[in-house]
CSV table of C-alpha atoms and ligand atoms in Angstrom, one decimal:
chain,number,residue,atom,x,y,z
A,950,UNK,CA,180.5,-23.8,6.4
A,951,UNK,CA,178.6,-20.5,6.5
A,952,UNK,CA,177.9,-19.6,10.0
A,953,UNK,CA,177.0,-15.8,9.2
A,954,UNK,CA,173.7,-16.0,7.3
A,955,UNK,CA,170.9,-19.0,6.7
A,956,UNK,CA,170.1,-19.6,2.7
A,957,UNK,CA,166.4,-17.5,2.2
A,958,UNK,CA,163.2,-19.2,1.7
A,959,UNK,CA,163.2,-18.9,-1.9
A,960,UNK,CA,167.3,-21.1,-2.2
A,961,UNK,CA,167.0,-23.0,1.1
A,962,UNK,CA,167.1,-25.8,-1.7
A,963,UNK,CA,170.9,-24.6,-2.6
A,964,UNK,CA,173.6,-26.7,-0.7
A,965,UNK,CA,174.3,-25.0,2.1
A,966,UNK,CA,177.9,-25.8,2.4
A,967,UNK,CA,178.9,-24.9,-0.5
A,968,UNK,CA,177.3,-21.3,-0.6
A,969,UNK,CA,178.3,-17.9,1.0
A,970,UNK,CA,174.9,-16.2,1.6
A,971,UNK,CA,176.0,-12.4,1.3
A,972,UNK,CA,172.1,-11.1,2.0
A,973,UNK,CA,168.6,-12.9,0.9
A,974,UNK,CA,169.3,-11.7,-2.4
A,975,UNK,CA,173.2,-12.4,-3.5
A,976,UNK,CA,174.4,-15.1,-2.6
A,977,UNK,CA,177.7,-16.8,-4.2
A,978,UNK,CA,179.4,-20.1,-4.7
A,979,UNK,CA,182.6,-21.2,-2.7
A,980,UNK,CA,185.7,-21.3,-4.8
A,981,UNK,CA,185.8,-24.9,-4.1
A,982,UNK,CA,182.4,-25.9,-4.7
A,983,UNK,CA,181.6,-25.4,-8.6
A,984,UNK,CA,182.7,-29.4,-9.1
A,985,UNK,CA,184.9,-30.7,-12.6
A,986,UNK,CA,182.8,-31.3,-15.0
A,987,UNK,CA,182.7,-27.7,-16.6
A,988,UNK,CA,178.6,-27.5,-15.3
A,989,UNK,CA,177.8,-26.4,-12.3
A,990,UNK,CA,175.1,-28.1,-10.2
A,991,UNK,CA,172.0,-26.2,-10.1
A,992,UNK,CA,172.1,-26.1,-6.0
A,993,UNK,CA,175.7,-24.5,-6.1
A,994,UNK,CA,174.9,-22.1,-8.7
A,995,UNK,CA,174.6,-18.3,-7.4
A,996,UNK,CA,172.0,-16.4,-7.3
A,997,UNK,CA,171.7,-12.4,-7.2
A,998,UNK,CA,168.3,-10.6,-7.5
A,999,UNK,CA,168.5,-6.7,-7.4
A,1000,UNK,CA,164.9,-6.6,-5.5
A,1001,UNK,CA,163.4,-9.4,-3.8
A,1002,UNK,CA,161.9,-12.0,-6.0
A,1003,UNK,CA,157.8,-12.3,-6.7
A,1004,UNK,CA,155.8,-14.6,-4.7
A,1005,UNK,CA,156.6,-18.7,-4.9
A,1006,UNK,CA,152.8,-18.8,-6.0
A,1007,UNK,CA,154.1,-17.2,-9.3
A,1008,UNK,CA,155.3,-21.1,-9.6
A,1009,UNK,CA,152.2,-22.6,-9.4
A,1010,UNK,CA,151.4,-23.1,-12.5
A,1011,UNK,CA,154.3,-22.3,-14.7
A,1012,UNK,CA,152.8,-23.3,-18.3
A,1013,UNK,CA,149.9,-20.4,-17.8
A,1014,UNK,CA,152.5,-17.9,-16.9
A,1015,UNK,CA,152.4,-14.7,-20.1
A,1016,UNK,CA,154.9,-13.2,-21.8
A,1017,UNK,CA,153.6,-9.9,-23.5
A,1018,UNK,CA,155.1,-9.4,-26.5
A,1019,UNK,CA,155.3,-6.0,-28.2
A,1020,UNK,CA,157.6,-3.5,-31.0
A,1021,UNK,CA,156.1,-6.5,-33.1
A,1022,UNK,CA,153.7,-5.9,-36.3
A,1023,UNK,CA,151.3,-8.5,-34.0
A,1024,UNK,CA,151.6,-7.7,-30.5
A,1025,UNK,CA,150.6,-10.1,-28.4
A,1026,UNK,CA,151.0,-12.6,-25.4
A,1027,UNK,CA,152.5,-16.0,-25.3
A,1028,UNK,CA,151.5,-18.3,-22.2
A,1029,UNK,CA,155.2,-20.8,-21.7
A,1030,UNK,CA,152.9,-23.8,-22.6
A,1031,UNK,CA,152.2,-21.8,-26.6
A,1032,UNK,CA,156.4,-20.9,-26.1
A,1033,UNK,CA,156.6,-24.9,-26.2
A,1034,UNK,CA,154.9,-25.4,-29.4
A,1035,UNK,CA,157.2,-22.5,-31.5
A,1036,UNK,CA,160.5,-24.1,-30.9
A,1037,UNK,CA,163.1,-25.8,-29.1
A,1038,UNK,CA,166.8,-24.6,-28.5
A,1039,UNK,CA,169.4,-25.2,-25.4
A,1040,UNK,CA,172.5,-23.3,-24.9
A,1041,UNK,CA,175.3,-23.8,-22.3
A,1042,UNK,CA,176.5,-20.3,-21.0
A,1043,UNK,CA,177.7,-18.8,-18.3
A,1044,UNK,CA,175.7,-17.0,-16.3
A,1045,UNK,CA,178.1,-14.3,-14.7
A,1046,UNK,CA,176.9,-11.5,-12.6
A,1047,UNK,CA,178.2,-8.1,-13.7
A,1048,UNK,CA,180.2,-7.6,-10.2
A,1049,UNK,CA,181.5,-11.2,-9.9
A,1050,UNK,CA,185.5,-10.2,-8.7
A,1051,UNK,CA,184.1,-6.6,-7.2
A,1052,UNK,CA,185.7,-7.9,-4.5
A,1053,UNK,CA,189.2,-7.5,-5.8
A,1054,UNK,CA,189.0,-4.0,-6.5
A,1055,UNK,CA,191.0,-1.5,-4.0
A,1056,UNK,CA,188.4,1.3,-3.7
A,1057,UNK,CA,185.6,-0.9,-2.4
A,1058,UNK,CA,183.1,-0.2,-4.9
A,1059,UNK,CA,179.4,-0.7,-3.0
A,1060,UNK,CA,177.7,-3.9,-4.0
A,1061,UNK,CA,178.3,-7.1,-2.9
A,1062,UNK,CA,182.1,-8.4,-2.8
A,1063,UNK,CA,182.0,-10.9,-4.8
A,1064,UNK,CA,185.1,-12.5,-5.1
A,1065,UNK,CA,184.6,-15.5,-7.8
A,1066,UNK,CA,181.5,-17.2,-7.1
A,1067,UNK,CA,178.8,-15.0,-9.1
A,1068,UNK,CA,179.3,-17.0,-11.9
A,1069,UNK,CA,178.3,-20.9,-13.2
A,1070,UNK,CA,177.8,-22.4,-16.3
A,1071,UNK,CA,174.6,-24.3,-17.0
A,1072,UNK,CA,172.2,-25.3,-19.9
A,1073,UNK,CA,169.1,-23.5,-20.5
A,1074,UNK,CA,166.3,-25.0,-22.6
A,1075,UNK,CA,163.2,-23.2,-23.8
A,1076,UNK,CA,162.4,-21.0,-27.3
A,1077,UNK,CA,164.4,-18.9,-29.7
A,1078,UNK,CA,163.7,-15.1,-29.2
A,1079,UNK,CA,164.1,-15.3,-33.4
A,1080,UNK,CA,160.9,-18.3,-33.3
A,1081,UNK,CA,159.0,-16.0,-30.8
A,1082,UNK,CA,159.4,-13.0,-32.8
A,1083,UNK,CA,158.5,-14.7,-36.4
A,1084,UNK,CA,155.5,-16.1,-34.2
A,1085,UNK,CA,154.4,-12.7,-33.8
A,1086,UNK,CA,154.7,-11.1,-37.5
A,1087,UNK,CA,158.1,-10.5,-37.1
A,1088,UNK,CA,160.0,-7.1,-36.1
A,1089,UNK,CA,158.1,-3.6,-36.2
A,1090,UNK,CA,160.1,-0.9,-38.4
A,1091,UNK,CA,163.3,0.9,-37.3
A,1092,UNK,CA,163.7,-1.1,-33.6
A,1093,UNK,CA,167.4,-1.4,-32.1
A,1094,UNK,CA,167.1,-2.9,-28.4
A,1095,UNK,CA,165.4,-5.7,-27.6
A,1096,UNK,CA,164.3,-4.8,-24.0
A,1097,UNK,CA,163.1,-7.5,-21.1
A,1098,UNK,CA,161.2,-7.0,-18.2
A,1099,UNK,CA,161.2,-8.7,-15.2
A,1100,UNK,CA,158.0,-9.5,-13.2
A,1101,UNK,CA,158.3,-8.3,-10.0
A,1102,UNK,CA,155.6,-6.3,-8.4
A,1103,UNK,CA,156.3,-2.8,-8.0
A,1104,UNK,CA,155.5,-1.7,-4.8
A,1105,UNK,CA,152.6,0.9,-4.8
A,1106,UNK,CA,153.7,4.8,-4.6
A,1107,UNK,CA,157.0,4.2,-5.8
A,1108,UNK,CA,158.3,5.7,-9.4
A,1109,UNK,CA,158.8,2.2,-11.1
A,1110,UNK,CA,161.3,3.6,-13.0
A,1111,UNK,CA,163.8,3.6,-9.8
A,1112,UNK,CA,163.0,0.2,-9.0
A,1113,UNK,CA,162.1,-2.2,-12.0
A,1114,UNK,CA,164.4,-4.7,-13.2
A,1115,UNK,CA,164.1,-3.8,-17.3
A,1116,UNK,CA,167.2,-4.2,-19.1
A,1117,UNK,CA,168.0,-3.3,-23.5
A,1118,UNK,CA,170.1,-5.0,-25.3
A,1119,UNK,CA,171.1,-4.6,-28.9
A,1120,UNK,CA,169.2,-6.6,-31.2
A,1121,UNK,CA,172.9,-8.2,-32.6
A,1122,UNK,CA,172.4,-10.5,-28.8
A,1123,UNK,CA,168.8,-11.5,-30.4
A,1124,UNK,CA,170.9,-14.0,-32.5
A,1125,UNK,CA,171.4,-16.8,-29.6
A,1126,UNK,CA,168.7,-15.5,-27.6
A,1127,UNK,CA,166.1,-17.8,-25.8
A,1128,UNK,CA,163.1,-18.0,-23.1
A,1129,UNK,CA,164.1,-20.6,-21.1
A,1130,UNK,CA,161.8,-22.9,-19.0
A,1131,UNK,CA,163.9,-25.2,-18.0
A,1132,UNK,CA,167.9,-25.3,-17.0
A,1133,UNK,CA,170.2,-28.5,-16.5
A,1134,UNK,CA,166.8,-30.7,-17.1
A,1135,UNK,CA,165.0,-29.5,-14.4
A,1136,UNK,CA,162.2,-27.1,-14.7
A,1137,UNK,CA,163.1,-23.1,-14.1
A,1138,UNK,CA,163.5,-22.7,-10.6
A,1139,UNK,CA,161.8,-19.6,-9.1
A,1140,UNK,CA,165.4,-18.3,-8.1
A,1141,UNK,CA,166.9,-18.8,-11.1
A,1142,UNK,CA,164.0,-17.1,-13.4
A,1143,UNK,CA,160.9,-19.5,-13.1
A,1144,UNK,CA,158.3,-19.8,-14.6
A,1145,UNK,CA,160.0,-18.2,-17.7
A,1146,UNK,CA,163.7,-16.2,-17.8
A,1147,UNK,CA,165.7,-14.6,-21.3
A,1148,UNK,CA,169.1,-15.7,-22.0
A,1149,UNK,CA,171.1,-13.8,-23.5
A,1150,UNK,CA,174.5,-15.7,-24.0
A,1151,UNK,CA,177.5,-14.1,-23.6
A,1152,UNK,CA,176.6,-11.3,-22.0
A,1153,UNK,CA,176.7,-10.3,-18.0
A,1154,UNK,CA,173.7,-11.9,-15.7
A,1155,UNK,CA,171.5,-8.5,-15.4
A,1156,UNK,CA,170.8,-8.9,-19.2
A,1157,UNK,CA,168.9,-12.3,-18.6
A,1158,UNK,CA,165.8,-10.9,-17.3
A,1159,UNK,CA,164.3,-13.3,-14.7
A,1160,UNK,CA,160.3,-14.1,-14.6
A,1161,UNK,CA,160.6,-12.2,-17.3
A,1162,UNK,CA,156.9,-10.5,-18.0
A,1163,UNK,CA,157.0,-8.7,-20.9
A,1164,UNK,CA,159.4,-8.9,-24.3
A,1165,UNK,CA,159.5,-5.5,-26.5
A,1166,UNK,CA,161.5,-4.5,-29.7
A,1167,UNK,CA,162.5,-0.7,-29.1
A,1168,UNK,CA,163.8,2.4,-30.5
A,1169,UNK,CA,165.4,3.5,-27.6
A,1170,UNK,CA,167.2,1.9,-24.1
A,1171,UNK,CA,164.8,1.2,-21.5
A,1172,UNK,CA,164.2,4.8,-19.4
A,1173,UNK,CA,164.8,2.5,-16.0
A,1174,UNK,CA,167.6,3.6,-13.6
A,1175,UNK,CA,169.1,0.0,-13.8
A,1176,UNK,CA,169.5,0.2,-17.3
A,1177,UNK,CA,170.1,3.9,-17.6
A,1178,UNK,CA,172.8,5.1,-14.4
A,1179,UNK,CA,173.6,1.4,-12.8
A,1180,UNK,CA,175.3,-1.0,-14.9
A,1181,UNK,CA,177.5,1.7,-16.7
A,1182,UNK,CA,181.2,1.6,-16.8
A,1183,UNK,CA,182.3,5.0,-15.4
A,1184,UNK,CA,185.6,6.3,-13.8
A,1185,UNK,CA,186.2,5.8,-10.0
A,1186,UNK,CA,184.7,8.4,-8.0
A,1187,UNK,CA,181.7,9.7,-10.9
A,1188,UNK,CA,178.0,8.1,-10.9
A,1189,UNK,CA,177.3,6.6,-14.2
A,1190,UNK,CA,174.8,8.4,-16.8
A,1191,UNK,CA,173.6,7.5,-20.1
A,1192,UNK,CA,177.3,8.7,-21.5
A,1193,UNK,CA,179.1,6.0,-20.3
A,1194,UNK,CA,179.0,2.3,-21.8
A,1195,UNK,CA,176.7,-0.4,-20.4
A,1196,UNK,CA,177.7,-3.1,-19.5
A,1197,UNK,CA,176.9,-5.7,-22.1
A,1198,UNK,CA,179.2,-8.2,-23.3
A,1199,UNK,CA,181.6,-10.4,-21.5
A,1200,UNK,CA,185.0,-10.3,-21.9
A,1201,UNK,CA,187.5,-13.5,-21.4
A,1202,UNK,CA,188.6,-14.7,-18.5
A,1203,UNK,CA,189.5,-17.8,-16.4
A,1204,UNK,CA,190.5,-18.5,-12.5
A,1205,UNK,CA,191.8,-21.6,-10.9
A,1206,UNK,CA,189.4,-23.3,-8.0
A,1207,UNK,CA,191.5,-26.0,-7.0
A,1208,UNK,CA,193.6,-25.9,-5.2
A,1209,UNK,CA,192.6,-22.5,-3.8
A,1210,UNK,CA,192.0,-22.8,-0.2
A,1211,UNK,CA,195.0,-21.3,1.9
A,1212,UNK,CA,194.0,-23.0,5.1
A,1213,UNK,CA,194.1,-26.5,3.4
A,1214,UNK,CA,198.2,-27.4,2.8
A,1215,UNK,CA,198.3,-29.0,-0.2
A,1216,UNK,CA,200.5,-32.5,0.0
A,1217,UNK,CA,204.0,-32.3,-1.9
A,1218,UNK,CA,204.3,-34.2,-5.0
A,1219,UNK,CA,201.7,-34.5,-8.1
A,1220,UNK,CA,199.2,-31.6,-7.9
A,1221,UNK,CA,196.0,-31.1,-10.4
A,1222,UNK,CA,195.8,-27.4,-10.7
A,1223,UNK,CA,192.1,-26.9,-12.3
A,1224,UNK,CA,189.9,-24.4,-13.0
A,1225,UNK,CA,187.8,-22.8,-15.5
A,1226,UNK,CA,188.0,-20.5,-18.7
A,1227,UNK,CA,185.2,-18.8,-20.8
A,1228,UNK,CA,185.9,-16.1,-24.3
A,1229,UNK,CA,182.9,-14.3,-23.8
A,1230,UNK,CA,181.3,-13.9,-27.0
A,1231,UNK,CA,183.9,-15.9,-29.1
A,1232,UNK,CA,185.1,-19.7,-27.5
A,1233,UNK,CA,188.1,-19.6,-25.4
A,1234,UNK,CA,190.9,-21.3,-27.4
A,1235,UNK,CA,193.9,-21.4,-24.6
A,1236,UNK,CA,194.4,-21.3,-21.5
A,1237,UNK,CA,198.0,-21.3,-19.3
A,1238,UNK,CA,199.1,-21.8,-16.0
A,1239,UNK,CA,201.2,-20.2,-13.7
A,1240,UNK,CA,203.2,-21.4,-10.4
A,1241,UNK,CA,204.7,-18.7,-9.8
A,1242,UNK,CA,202.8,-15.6,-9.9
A,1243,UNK,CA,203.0,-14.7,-13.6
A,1244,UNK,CA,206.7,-15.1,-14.4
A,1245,UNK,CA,206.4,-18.0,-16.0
A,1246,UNK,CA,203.4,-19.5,-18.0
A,1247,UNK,CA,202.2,-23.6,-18.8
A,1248,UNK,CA,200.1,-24.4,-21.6
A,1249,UNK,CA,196.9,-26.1,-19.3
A,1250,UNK,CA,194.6,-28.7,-21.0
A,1251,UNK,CA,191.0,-28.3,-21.5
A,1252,UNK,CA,189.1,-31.5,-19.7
A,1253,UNK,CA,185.9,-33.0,-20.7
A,1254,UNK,CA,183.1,-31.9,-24.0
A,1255,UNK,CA,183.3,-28.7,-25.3
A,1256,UNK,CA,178.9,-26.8,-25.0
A,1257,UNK,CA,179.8,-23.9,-27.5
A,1258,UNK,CA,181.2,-20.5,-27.1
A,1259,UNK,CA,179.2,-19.3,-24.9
A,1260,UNK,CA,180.3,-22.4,-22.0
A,1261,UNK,CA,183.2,-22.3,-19.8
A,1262,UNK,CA,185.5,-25.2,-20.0
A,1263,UNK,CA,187.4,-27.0,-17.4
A,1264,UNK,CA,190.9,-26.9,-17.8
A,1265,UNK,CA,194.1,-28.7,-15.8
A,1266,UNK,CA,197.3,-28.6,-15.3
A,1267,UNK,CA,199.7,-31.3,-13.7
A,1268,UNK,CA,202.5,-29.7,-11.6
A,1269,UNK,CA,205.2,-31.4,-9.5
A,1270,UNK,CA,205.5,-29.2,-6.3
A,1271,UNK,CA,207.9,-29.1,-3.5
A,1272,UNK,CA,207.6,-27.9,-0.4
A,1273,UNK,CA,207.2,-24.1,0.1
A,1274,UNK,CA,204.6,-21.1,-1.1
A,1275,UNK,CA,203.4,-20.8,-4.5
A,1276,UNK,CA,201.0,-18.3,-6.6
A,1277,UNK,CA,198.8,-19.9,-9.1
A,1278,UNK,CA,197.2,-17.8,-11.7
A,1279,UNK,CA,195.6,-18.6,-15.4
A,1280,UNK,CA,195.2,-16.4,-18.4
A,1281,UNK,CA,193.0,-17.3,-21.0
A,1282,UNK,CA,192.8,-16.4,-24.8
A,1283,UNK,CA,189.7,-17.0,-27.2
A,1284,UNK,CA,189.5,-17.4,-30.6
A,1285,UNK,CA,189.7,-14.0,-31.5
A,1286,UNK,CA,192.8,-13.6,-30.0
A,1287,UNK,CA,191.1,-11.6,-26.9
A,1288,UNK,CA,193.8,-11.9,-24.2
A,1289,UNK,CA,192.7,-11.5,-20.3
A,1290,UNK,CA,194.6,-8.8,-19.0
A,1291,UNK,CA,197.1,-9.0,-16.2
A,1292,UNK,CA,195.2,-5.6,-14.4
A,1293,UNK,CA,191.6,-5.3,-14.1
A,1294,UNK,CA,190.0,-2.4,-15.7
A,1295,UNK,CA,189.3,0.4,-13.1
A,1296,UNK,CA,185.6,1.4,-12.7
A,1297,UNK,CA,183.0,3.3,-10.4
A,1298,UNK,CA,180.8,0.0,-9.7
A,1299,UNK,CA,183.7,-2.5,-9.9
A,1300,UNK,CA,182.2,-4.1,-12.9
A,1301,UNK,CA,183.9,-6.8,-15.3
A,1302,UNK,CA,186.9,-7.8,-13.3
A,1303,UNK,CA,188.7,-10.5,-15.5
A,1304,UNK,CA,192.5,-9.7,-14.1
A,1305,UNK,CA,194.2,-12.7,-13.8
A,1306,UNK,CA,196.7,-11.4,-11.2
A,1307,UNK,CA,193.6,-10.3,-9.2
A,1308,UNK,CA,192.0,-14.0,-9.3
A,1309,UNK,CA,195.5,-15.6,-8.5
A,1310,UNK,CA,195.7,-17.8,-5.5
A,1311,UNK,CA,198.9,-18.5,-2.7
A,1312,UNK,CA,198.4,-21.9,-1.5
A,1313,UNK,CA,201.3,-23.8,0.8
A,1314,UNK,CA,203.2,-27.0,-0.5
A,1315,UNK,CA,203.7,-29.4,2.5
B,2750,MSS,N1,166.0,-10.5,-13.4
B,2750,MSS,C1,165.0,-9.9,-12.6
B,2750,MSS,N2,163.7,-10.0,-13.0
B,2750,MSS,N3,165.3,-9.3,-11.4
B,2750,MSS,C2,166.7,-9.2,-11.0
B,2750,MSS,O1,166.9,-8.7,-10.0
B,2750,MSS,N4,169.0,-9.7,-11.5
B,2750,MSS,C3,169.9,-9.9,-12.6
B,2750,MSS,C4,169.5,-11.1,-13.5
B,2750,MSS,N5,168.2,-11.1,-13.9
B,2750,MSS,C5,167.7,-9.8,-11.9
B,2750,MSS,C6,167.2,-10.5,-13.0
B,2750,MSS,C7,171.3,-10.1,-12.2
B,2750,MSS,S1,172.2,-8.7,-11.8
B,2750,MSS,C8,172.0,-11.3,-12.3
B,2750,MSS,S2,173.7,-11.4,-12.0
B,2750,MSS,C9,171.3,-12.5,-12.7
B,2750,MSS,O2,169.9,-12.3,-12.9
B,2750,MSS,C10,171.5,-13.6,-11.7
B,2750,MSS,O3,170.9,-14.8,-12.1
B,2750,MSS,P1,170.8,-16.0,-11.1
B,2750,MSS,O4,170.0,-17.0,-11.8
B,2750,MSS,O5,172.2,-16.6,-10.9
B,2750,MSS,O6,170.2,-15.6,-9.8
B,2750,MSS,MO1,174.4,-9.2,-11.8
B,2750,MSS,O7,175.0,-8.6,-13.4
């Protein structure tokens, strides 16, 4: 139970218990808490917003809520209750944030430490991007992002460039794309996007632009700094610019949750080692299991329905344990034989971390 922080206003609907509120605006899930069935309940799911959220009134009346749309050859804006008569699509994915395992690396990048728990996998529902676009006379010439902007309000006398939450991607993540009303059933939470958020599958959480405002086909990157110096992958010690990659795509990777609590002896005997696995842009394929710290490897089983590449799956494996100290780790593999690495990848901002010895776990046998 979290005695530091109380959940904010805007998530004091999250279950408490199973939530470590970092500040009002990142707050992760407990190791232990994301459940079995490979979806994670919407009041365990994380939540990270780079500035604080709009208003709760922008949830009053969700259906009248506008979308401009624009690098169209008919720019225009779509309220979500027109979005619900172009199309209908849902996606499982996991929503990851770009930092989830920061906490893992040794030169305390700033941001938040998350360790494992800025990530879930839920179902969106709402529009193809593709259905949206065709809706508005299709693609203007010679576009390559499709850019998202979120609908905050910009404080007054500040360069919105340093502050607003606009994010390009290239138009190959158009493909799955949708704007999403509704996730798990339930209408779009304002935390998690509501009235209306993108998806973009398989890529990292800061590319699914929440309350998202405005939709544009573009020539070039979005000139905001989260899209031009944060979110780039740049060597320890240097800022990131322009020149170094955004982050963008997922890669595979998989972590155990249970069991994972070192202050909880597990009982000698039968032991469910479970967690979860996701391949990024391609479906993970395999996943193994390790007892002993990576010497040795176990081919796990994947548990319940398979939602599509862009899901995580639930995977298990049954060990016989003794009494005595043991390191469990898992390694995934997707189906284009993308291996997660043993070492994380060393960066400024501690992005992307998908080390398996880095999410490995000691638990005690008793
Ligand atoms: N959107 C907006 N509008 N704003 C903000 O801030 N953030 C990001 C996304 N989107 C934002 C947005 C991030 S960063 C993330 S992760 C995500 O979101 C999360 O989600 P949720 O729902 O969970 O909260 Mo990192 O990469």
């Amino acid at each position: 139970v979290s005695a530091e922080k109380p959940l904010p206003d805007y998530a004091k609907w999250k279950n408490a218990d199973s939530m470590i509120v970092h500040s009002a605006n990142t707050i992760e899930t407990r190791r232990t808490a994301f459940g079995s069935s490979g979806i994670t309940p919407l009041d365990r799911l994380f939540v990270r917003n780079n500035v604080s959220p709009p208003a709760a009134s922008i949830m009053d009346n969700p259906g009248a809520w506008q979308v401009e749309v624009s690098g169209v050859v008919k720019p225009r804006s779509f309220t979500v209750d027109e979005l619900k008569t172009l199309g209908l699509a849902s996606v499982a994915v996991v929503m990851q944030c770009s930092g989830n395992g920061r906490g893992y690396f040794p030169h305390k990048p700033s941001g938040t430490q998350w360790t494992v728990g800025a990530a879930g996998c839920v179902v969106f529902t709402g529009v193809p991007v593709k259905a949206v676009l065709a809706a508005a006379g299709g693609m203007a010439k010679g576009m390559a992002y499709m850019t998202s902007t979120g609908g905050e309000t910009i404080p007054a006398g500040i360069d919105a460039k340093t502050v607003m939450v606009e994010r390009s991607v290239p138009l190959s993540a158009m493909e799955d794309a949708i704007l999403a009303w509704e996730v798990n059933g339930e209408p779009l939470p304002l935390a998690h996007g509501g009235p209306l958020r993108i998806i973009v599958p398989g890529y990292t959480g800061v590319n699914s632009i929440k309350y998202i405002k405005h939709l544009a086909f573009t020539k070039e990157q979005s000139p905001a700094n989260i899209q031009q110096n944060s979110y780039r992958f740049s060597p320890v010690g240097v800022k990131g610019t322009p020149a170094h990659d955004s982050i963008w795509e997922m890669p595979p990777k998989s972590w155990i949750n249970l069991p994972s609590d070192p202050k909880q002896p597990v009982k000698a005997g039968k032991v469910q080692i479970s967690g979860v696995a996701m391949g990024g842009m391609h479906a993970a394929k395999t996943v193994e299991v390790s007892i002993d710290g990576g010497k040795s490897w176990h081919a796990a089983k994947f548990v319940g329905p398979d939602l599509g590449k862009y899901a995580w799956r639930e995977f298990v494996f049954q060990a016989d344990l003794k009494p005595g100290t043991y390191e469990l780790a898992s390694r995934t593999t997707n189906t284009k034989g993308q291996k997660q690495p043993k070492e994380r990848l060393e960066n400024n901002r501690g992005y992307i971390n998908n080390s398996w010895l880095d999410h490995a776990v000691k638990i005690t046998v008793a």
